[in-house]
Amino acid sequence: MIRLSNLTLPLDHTADAIEPAIAARLGIALADIRRVTLVRRGNDARKKAAIKLVYSFDIEVADEAAVLTAHAADSQVRPTPDTAYKFPVRAPEHWQGERPVVIGAGPCGLMAALILAQMGLRPIIIERGKAVRERTKDTWGLWRRGILESESNAQFGEGGAGTFSDGKLYSRIKDPRHLGLKVLTEFVKAGAPPEILTEAHPHVGTFRLVTMVMSIRETIEALGGEYRFGTRVEQFSRTDGAITALTLSNGEVLPARHVILAVGHSARDTFEQLHEAGVYLEAKPFAIGVRIEHPQSWIDRARFGASVGSKILGTAAYSLSHQASNGRAVYSFCMCPGGRVVAAASEPGRVVTNGMSQYSRAEFNANSGLVVDINPERDFPGDPLAGMRLQRSLEEKAFVAGGSNYHAPGQRVGDFLARQPSSQFGMVEPSYKPGVKPTDLTQVLPAFVTDALREALPVFGRQVPGYDHPDAVMTGVETRTSAPVRISRGADLQSVNTRGLYPAGEGAGYAGGILSAAVDGIKVAEALALELLGA
């Protein structure tokens, strides 16, 4: 088979135009094409008057060797790679040896546990929050009634923070082993739509993620895995530089010599416990800012022009960045087309925002994080937990500015640029629940953040017309863009100073988003299994 990449066709092309385009691109007769399989479909909307679809195909031809020889210098024509997942090791049948422990049931922990279970190692999964159905009820309790459950919310519980998001399933990570395809294949088995395997920017949305997470749990349990919900690790015991046991919130001391730490970016108490136990961690860059909302129709028109409404294109997204004159990078983050801004607090007396979409992306507003970079070397050198304290401080200010009732502070872009508080909102209605209080976001955010945002907004408005419209709404604060720490690990994927502890995913500083976290979960599961089984 031959992999042909980046074949472009007009947006309005017919299905019978594909094979002639392939034949012309490869320089072969149409009759020489035996079979065509879609690998990937995306779009190029940089010229909205001439939007193109961009394809990759696997193609069976009459003389594969001749085609590859003729295109030897063409990087877009290559033999189809072997993308099948291969387990590096398996436990003996009916394994009764040491059971590895996975802390956290977000995308990283979920995939790590699944791989361990598929290798026959019967993992124990410890999750501080509730199972996903019960967790969903608690999360909606904050959104509808302003009642926060600190152990069961948009951050904690089965499925992790990604459950209440847009459900994006793409990443820019290097993936030579095609582990991302293993993740997506398992998601399809668990109920995700099959098109996530071929779309360039797949997503599944919150409701589908819930049922997928439940299905994967059933698979893990059927393979001998064990879940312990509502259980928090309160102490990590180390002896001679190795993990030996975990003290759980129910008082149990669980012997553990092989532990995957997949706690997510909001497990601040866990970061403190690890630091106290002597596990090496360091501060890492992250970003802070706001969520900005526009009517989705504005973004669609700005990006797609006359092609708005195309079923193939769907709702439009954007990705923006600007280097501000104060040295700060400003960029859009986790853009959610046709979604809503949601309350994502996990600690009492603090307000945090995030973005969420359903699979249909059919809600009225588009939203995105609009954030400014934080660099520990510049902003708080020498203190690995200082970034976490900064996050908490801003979230506390947002709680007070919103009215101390989990409402969020918000401001019209026009008022923000004019340096005046907002007293009411205009044609863009903020979607955050339980509510948004119009105010002045300079009460909440540091001056270097607001200065950089004021400079970036008109720049972005020139790139996406309407972006800096006076009635666009900014809601604060966005602080959980990524973990503020990295739990450093070596080439063996174990902690640099604690053998048997495998830091993984977003909380450890090694991923950003559902897919990259899940891929990292596979990697650490493989490393643990190889070490445990002595392979």
XYZ file of C-alpha atoms in Angstrom:
535
model
C 0.000 0.000 0.000
C 1.053 3.589 -0.688
C 0.357 6.519 1.671
C -0.437 9.691 -0.291
C -0.548 12.768 1.932
C -1.788 16.337 1.462
C -3.882 15.850 -1.644
C -6.027 18.978 -2.019
C -9.428 19.205 -3.672
C -12.017 21.997 -3.810
C -14.524 22.155 -0.970
C -17.398 21.381 -3.344
C -15.774 18.439 -5.130
C -17.813 15.315 -5.836
C -16.919 11.859 -4.575
C -16.044 10.657 -8.074
C -13.344 13.345 -8.328
C -11.115 11.631 -5.775
C -9.673 8.730 -7.762
C -8.879 10.819 -10.873
C -7.090 13.316 -8.611
C -5.080 10.475 -7.045
C -4.180 9.060 -10.461
C -3.062 12.482 -11.695
C -1.009 13.094 -8.554
C 0.740 9.713 -8.798
C 1.100 9.855 -12.590
C -0.682 6.561 -13.189
C -3.721 5.426 -15.152
C -7.052 5.428 -13.352
C -7.336 1.696 -14.062
C -4.136 1.084 -12.049
C -5.878 2.059 -8.808
C -7.156 -1.072 -7.081
C -8.364 0.307 -3.729
C -8.497 3.641 -1.872
C -8.854 4.021 1.897
C -9.356 7.392 3.600
C -6.733 8.046 6.279
C -7.272 11.714 7.104
C -9.425 14.653 6.028
C -8.911 18.271 7.021
C -9.386 21.671 5.481
C -7.306 24.657 4.475
C -9.349 27.818 5.075
C -6.520 30.325 4.889
C -8.157 31.707 1.731
C -11.820 31.766 2.662
C -12.854 32.447 -0.930
C -11.140 29.222 -2.023
C -11.358 26.757 0.868
C -9.834 23.373 0.074
C -10.169 19.927 1.590
C -6.883 18.209 2.393
C -6.725 14.416 2.266
C -4.410 11.534 3.058
C -5.192 8.153 1.490
C -3.823 4.624 1.545
C -3.862 3.342 -2.007
C -3.401 -0.096 -3.522
C -2.023 0.182 -7.078
C -1.059 -2.230 -9.822
C 2.705 -1.610 -9.506
C 3.552 -0.204 -6.085
C 7.323 -0.452 -6.550
C 7.217 1.567 -9.764
C 5.143 4.345 -8.168
C 7.418 4.566 -5.134
C 10.493 4.674 -7.347
C 9.018 7.417 -9.499
C 8.243 9.473 -6.387
C 11.338 8.642 -4.348
C 12.050 12.342 -3.748
C 8.447 13.160 -2.836
C 7.845 13.153 0.925
C 4.078 12.988 0.351
C 4.280 9.581 -1.362
C 5.574 6.838 0.912
C 4.872 3.204 1.792
C 1.915 2.916 4.161
C 3.347 2.673 7.693
C 2.565 -0.180 10.058
C 0.284 1.506 12.590
C -0.834 -1.607 14.490
C -0.247 -1.411 18.242
C 2.047 -4.094 19.658
C 2.309 -4.836 23.365
C 5.948 -4.820 24.464
C 5.329 -7.529 27.065
C 2.519 -9.551 28.611
C 2.127 -11.074 32.045
C 1.927 -14.850 32.337
C -1.628 -16.142 32.154
C -3.586 -15.775 35.426
C -0.983 -13.385 36.835
C -1.119 -13.252 40.647
C 2.013 -11.171 41.192
C 2.329 -7.576 42.312
C -0.471 -5.352 41.096
C 0.553 -1.916 39.804
C -1.304 1.125 41.115
C -2.617 3.962 38.953
C -3.466 7.197 40.784
C -6.031 9.175 38.819
C -8.696 8.134 36.304
C -8.381 10.953 33.776
C -7.295 10.334 30.168
C -3.723 9.444 31.187
C -4.636 7.159 34.074
C -7.503 5.622 32.141
C -5.326 4.634 29.191
C -2.463 3.517 31.446
C -4.850 1.272 33.372
C -6.345 -0.117 30.166
C -2.925 -1.018 28.743
C -1.845 -2.615 32.034
C -5.083 -4.597 32.135
C -4.672 -5.698 28.512
C -1.160 -6.904 29.413
C -2.670 -8.996 32.209
C -1.390 -6.992 35.194
C -4.748 -6.334 36.954
C -4.127 -2.711 38.015
C -5.642 -0.955 41.010
C -7.010 2.483 40.064
C -7.301 5.037 42.855
C -9.535 8.015 42.073
C -10.276 10.722 44.621
C -13.524 11.699 42.902
C -16.689 9.814 42.071
C -17.674 7.610 39.157
C -18.520 9.698 36.112
C -22.341 9.599 36.374
C -22.344 10.733 40.012
C -19.577 13.208 39.272
C -21.645 14.749 36.466
C -24.511 15.430 38.887
C -22.143 17.130 41.337
C -20.574 19.234 38.582
C -23.968 20.429 37.408
C -24.745 21.227 41.044
C -22.117 23.973 40.928
C -23.315 25.247 37.566
C -27.003 25.304 38.509
C -27.021 25.984 42.255
C -23.576 27.353 43.105
C -22.757 24.337 45.330
C -19.171 23.080 45.054
C -18.233 19.501 45.916
C -14.467 19.763 46.437
C -13.797 16.095 45.592
C -16.299 15.745 42.747
C -16.346 18.527 40.168
C -15.069 19.588 36.742
C -11.503 18.677 37.787
C -11.818 15.604 40.019
C -13.572 12.344 39.283
C -13.631 9.595 36.686
C -12.650 10.937 33.262
C -10.581 13.822 34.612
C -10.787 17.463 33.559
C -11.135 16.492 29.892
C -14.632 15.105 30.497
C -16.012 18.633 30.787
C -14.283 20.185 27.794
C -14.619 20.239 24.038
C -13.282 16.695 23.905
C -10.550 17.551 21.402
C -8.674 14.453 20.249
C -5.711 15.862 18.371
C -2.246 16.920 19.391
C 1.019 18.264 18.005
C 3.161 15.692 19.810
C 5.616 13.567 17.853
C 4.127 10.098 17.631
C 6.370 7.792 15.569
C 4.734 4.665 17.047
C 1.206 5.849 16.209
C 0.106 5.526 19.842
C -2.505 8.198 19.206
C -4.216 5.810 16.813
C -4.290 3.170 19.565
C -6.023 5.709 21.808
C -8.585 6.674 19.172
C -9.231 3.033 18.295
C -9.987 2.244 21.934
C -12.260 5.277 22.107
C -14.217 4.054 19.068
C -14.579 0.637 20.708
C -15.958 2.483 23.737
C -18.585 4.322 21.692
C -16.888 7.313 20.061
C -17.979 8.054 16.473
C -15.758 6.237 13.938
C -14.971 9.455 12.076
C -12.540 10.462 14.845
C -10.152 8.019 13.150
C -10.059 10.072 9.945
C -10.885 13.686 10.837
C -7.841 15.962 11.119
C -9.289 17.698 14.192
C -11.604 15.170 15.849
C -13.615 15.851 18.975
C -16.332 13.991 20.857
C -17.913 16.452 23.315
C -18.836 16.000 26.942
C -21.875 13.696 26.797
C -20.136 11.141 24.589
C -17.027 11.244 26.765
C -19.133 10.226 29.765
C -20.383 7.018 28.145
C -16.935 6.253 26.694
C -15.298 6.522 30.110
C -17.865 4.140 31.582
C -17.307 1.625 28.791
C -13.526 1.657 29.226
C -13.955 1.142 32.977
C -16.082 -1.941 32.267
C -13.336 -3.284 30.001
C -10.642 -2.730 32.628
C -12.718 -4.404 35.324
C -13.483 -7.366 33.046
C -9.713 -7.828 32.652
C -9.162 -7.906 36.428
C -8.652 -4.226 37.177
C -10.064 -2.718 40.353
C -11.393 0.833 40.846
C -11.462 2.613 44.194
C -13.531 5.764 43.881
C -13.747 8.418 46.581
C -10.228 7.521 47.706
C -7.441 10.057 47.991
C -3.737 9.377 48.483
C -2.686 11.299 51.582
C 0.905 10.177 51.970
C 3.655 8.755 49.782
C 6.115 6.529 51.668
C 9.676 6.287 50.338
C 12.521 4.083 51.506
C 16.047 4.240 50.090
C 14.880 6.330 47.168
C 11.990 4.068 46.167
C 8.219 4.235 46.575
C 7.032 1.609 49.055
C 3.483 2.419 50.142
C 0.542 4.789 49.824
C -1.545 5.961 52.751
C -5.142 6.368 51.611
C -7.885 8.655 52.872
C -9.755 5.674 54.361
C -6.762 4.909 56.605
C -5.477 1.969 54.582
C -1.755 1.683 53.952
C -1.439 0.123 50.510
C 1.930 -1.509 49.725
C 2.971 -0.190 46.318
C 6.280 -0.510 44.496
C 5.068 0.353 40.987
C 2.858 3.439 40.865
C 1.697 5.572 37.936
C 0.989 9.107 39.124
C -1.642 10.537 36.755
C -3.354 13.052 39.014
C -4.055 15.894 36.565
C -3.117 19.561 36.686
C -5.356 20.547 39.626
C -4.158 18.092 42.300
C -2.512 20.822 44.334
C -2.640 18.974 47.643
C -0.887 16.042 45.968
C 1.867 18.339 44.688
C 2.355 19.573 48.252
C 2.478 16.009 49.607
C 5.031 14.951 47.015
C 7.200 17.975 47.800
C 6.992 17.209 51.526
C 7.865 13.545 50.884
C 11.010 14.588 49.016
C 9.893 13.611 45.514
C 11.690 15.932 43.103
C 9.520 18.443 41.316
C 10.196 21.781 39.677
C 8.233 24.812 38.544
C 7.227 24.905 34.887
C 5.702 27.529 32.580
C 1.941 27.891 32.305
C -0.455 30.721 31.432
C -3.213 32.793 33.004
C -5.955 35.015 31.655
C -9.649 34.907 30.816
C -12.239 33.171 28.671
C -13.426 35.302 25.758
C -16.805 34.774 24.040
C -18.224 35.789 20.675
C -21.309 34.600 18.786
C -20.216 31.524 16.843
C -21.738 33.074 13.718
C -19.124 35.865 13.875
C -16.284 33.349 13.919
C -17.865 31.285 11.137
C -18.171 34.315 8.856
C -14.661 35.506 9.650
C -13.115 32.127 8.875
C -15.321 30.607 6.171
C -16.864 33.578 4.361
C -19.464 32.442 1.816
C -18.910 28.794 2.803
C -20.583 29.275 6.185
C -23.015 26.443 6.824
C -21.020 23.764 4.992
C -21.670 20.431 6.697
C -18.133 19.334 5.924
C -16.582 22.413 7.517
C -18.909 22.529 10.521
C -18.276 25.303 13.047
C -15.143 27.405 12.703
C -12.273 27.539 15.167
C -9.244 29.799 15.464
C -5.726 29.810 16.884
C -4.117 33.177 17.611
C -0.887 34.412 19.153
C 0.914 37.699 19.707
C 4.212 38.687 21.298
C 3.438 41.733 23.435
C 5.820 44.649 23.910
C 6.191 43.797 27.613
C 7.824 40.507 26.612
C 4.775 38.346 27.267
C 3.242 35.890 24.821
C -0.536 36.198 24.428
C -2.440 33.350 22.785
C -5.773 31.620 22.427
C -6.099 28.368 24.339
C -8.521 25.438 24.169
C -10.911 27.080 21.710
C -14.446 25.661 21.994
C -16.679 26.268 18.953
C -20.405 26.336 19.662
C -19.902 25.769 23.370
C -20.063 27.443 26.745
C -17.813 28.742 29.484
C -18.092 26.553 32.582
C -17.261 26.795 36.260
C -14.206 24.619 36.895
C -13.350 25.334 40.537
C -12.090 22.504 42.713
C -11.334 24.411 45.926
C -13.807 26.362 48.109
C -13.713 30.132 47.823
C -12.124 30.189 44.370
C -13.448 30.761 40.847
C -11.945 29.101 37.765
C -13.233 29.038 34.183
C -12.914 26.498 31.399
C -14.566 25.875 28.031
C -16.866 23.008 27.032
C -18.692 21.870 23.884
C -20.979 19.019 23.027
C -20.373 16.840 19.978
C -22.803 18.940 17.918
C -21.039 22.240 18.795
C -24.467 23.794 18.338
C -24.630 26.334 21.164
C -24.755 30.054 20.408
C -21.322 31.268 21.508
C -17.747 30.383 20.669
C -15.267 30.677 23.508
C -11.557 30.343 24.041
C -8.993 30.941 26.703
C -7.153 34.210 26.089
C -4.025 33.845 28.161
C -0.602 35.296 28.925
C 2.482 33.210 29.629
C 4.024 32.739 33.074
C 7.688 31.764 33.249
C 9.040 30.597 36.610
C 12.598 31.728 35.880
C 11.309 35.268 35.389
C 8.316 35.363 37.724
C 9.176 33.218 40.768
C 12.650 31.643 40.582
C 13.666 28.965 43.050
C 10.251 27.955 44.408
C 8.582 24.935 42.750
C 5.168 25.639 44.313
C 5.026 29.415 43.756
C 3.061 29.067 40.494
C 0.409 27.084 42.332
C 0.133 29.807 44.957
C -0.235 32.420 42.209
C -3.102 30.427 40.693
C -4.841 30.214 44.060
C -4.418 33.939 44.698
C -6.001 34.896 41.369
C -8.855 32.431 41.836
C -9.579 33.892 45.281
C -9.671 37.405 43.812
C -12.051 36.205 41.094
C -14.335 34.649 43.719
C -14.588 37.952 45.587
C -14.959 40.049 42.416
C -17.808 37.797 41.263
C -19.730 38.251 44.501
C -18.346 35.420 46.680
C -21.006 33.003 45.434
C -19.149 31.218 42.578
C -20.387 33.755 40.053
C -17.503 34.877 37.867
C -16.280 38.409 37.177
C -16.759 39.537 33.578
C -16.179 42.571 31.397
C -17.078 43.775 27.912
C -14.050 44.037 25.651
C -14.969 47.651 24.851
C -14.924 48.594 28.529
C -11.719 46.665 29.116
C -9.957 48.492 26.290
C -11.338 51.826 27.539
C -10.064 51.040 31.063
C -13.492 51.322 32.645
C -15.594 48.794 34.604
C -18.577 47.122 32.976
C -21.994 47.707 34.498
C -23.920 45.540 32.057
C -23.367 43.258 29.080
C -24.391 44.026 25.509
C -25.312 41.850 22.552
C -23.044 38.968 23.664
C -24.538 37.142 26.631
C -21.972 35.359 28.812
C -22.642 31.629 29.101
C -20.879 30.882 32.415
C -23.144 29.501 35.124
C -24.158 30.039 37.890
C -23.705 33.622 36.647
C -21.381 36.458 35.644
C -21.046 39.789 37.454
C -20.050 42.745 35.248
C -17.021 44.409 36.809
C -13.394 45.392 36.195
C -11.012 42.488 35.503
C -8.011 44.609 36.467
C -9.130 43.940 40.062
C -8.304 40.295 39.498
C -5.429 39.994 37.024
C -1.865 41.310 37.320
C -1.029 44.448 35.327
C 1.386 42.604 33.036
C -1.523 40.348 31.993
C -4.060 43.119 31.378
C -1.468 45.244 29.547
C -0.602 42.349 27.238
C -4.281 41.544 26.600
C -5.076 45.168 25.728
C -2.272 45.157 23.186
C -3.233 41.783 21.678
C -6.990 42.270 21.285
C -6.827 44.801 18.393
C -4.176 42.664 16.698
C -6.466 39.637 16.890
C -9.358 41.780 15.674
C -7.464 42.406 12.452
C -6.923 38.665 12.008
C -10.483 37.625 12.954
C -12.892 40.503 12.241
C -15.112 41.092 15.267
C -12.697 39.543 17.745
C -12.218 42.869 19.542
C -15.869 43.898 19.152
C -16.886 46.081 22.122
C -19.629 43.631 23.150
C -17.420 40.520 23.185
C -17.246 39.239 26.744
C -14.254 38.255 28.868
C -14.882 36.094 31.946
C -12.265 35.446 34.628
C -10.201 33.680 35.518
C -8.515 31.055 33.326
C -5.678 29.648 35.455
C -5.654 25.904 34.809
C -4.085 25.958 31.331
C -1.550 23.372 32.515
C 0.121 22.187 35.682
C 2.378 24.757 37.359
C 4.887 22.014 38.222
C 6.777 19.188 36.528
C 7.400 15.979 38.472
C 10.664 15.225 36.742
C 11.354 11.757 35.356
C 14.280 10.054 33.672
C 14.689 8.095 30.464
C 13.065 5.088 32.183
C 9.995 7.304 32.858
C 10.451 6.919 36.615
C 10.832 9.856 38.984
C 14.420 11.076 38.951
C 14.748 10.395 42.683
C 11.969 7.912 43.505
C 12.193 4.472 41.895
C 8.892 2.849 41.080
C 7.030 6.160 40.775
C 6.022 6.981 37.191
C 4.841 10.622 36.869
C 2.581 10.959 33.847
C 0.190 13.165 31.958
C -0.810 16.766 32.517
C -0.333 16.815 36.275
C 3.261 15.693 35.936
C 3.946 18.267 33.227
C 4.303 15.800 30.338
C 1.091 16.368 28.358
C -1.465 18.967 27.394
C -4.893 17.746 26.367
C -6.787 14.471 26.191
C -4.850 12.767 23.399
C -1.322 13.639 24.520
C -2.180 12.641 28.102
C -3.597 9.307 26.947
C -0.510 8.651 24.795
C 1.707 9.407 27.785
C -0.362 6.937 29.801
C 0.465 4.210 27.282
C 4.170 5.030 27.458
C 4.407 4.869 31.242
C 2.279 1.715 31.388
C 4.667 0.026 28.979
C 7.720 1.188 30.947
C 6.231 -0.026 34.220
C 5.269 -3.405 32.771
C 8.727 -3.967 31.317
C 10.353 -3.173 34.667
C 7.841 -5.170 36.731
C 8.100 -8.266 34.570
C 11.859 -7.983 34.145
C 11.604 -7.969 30.373
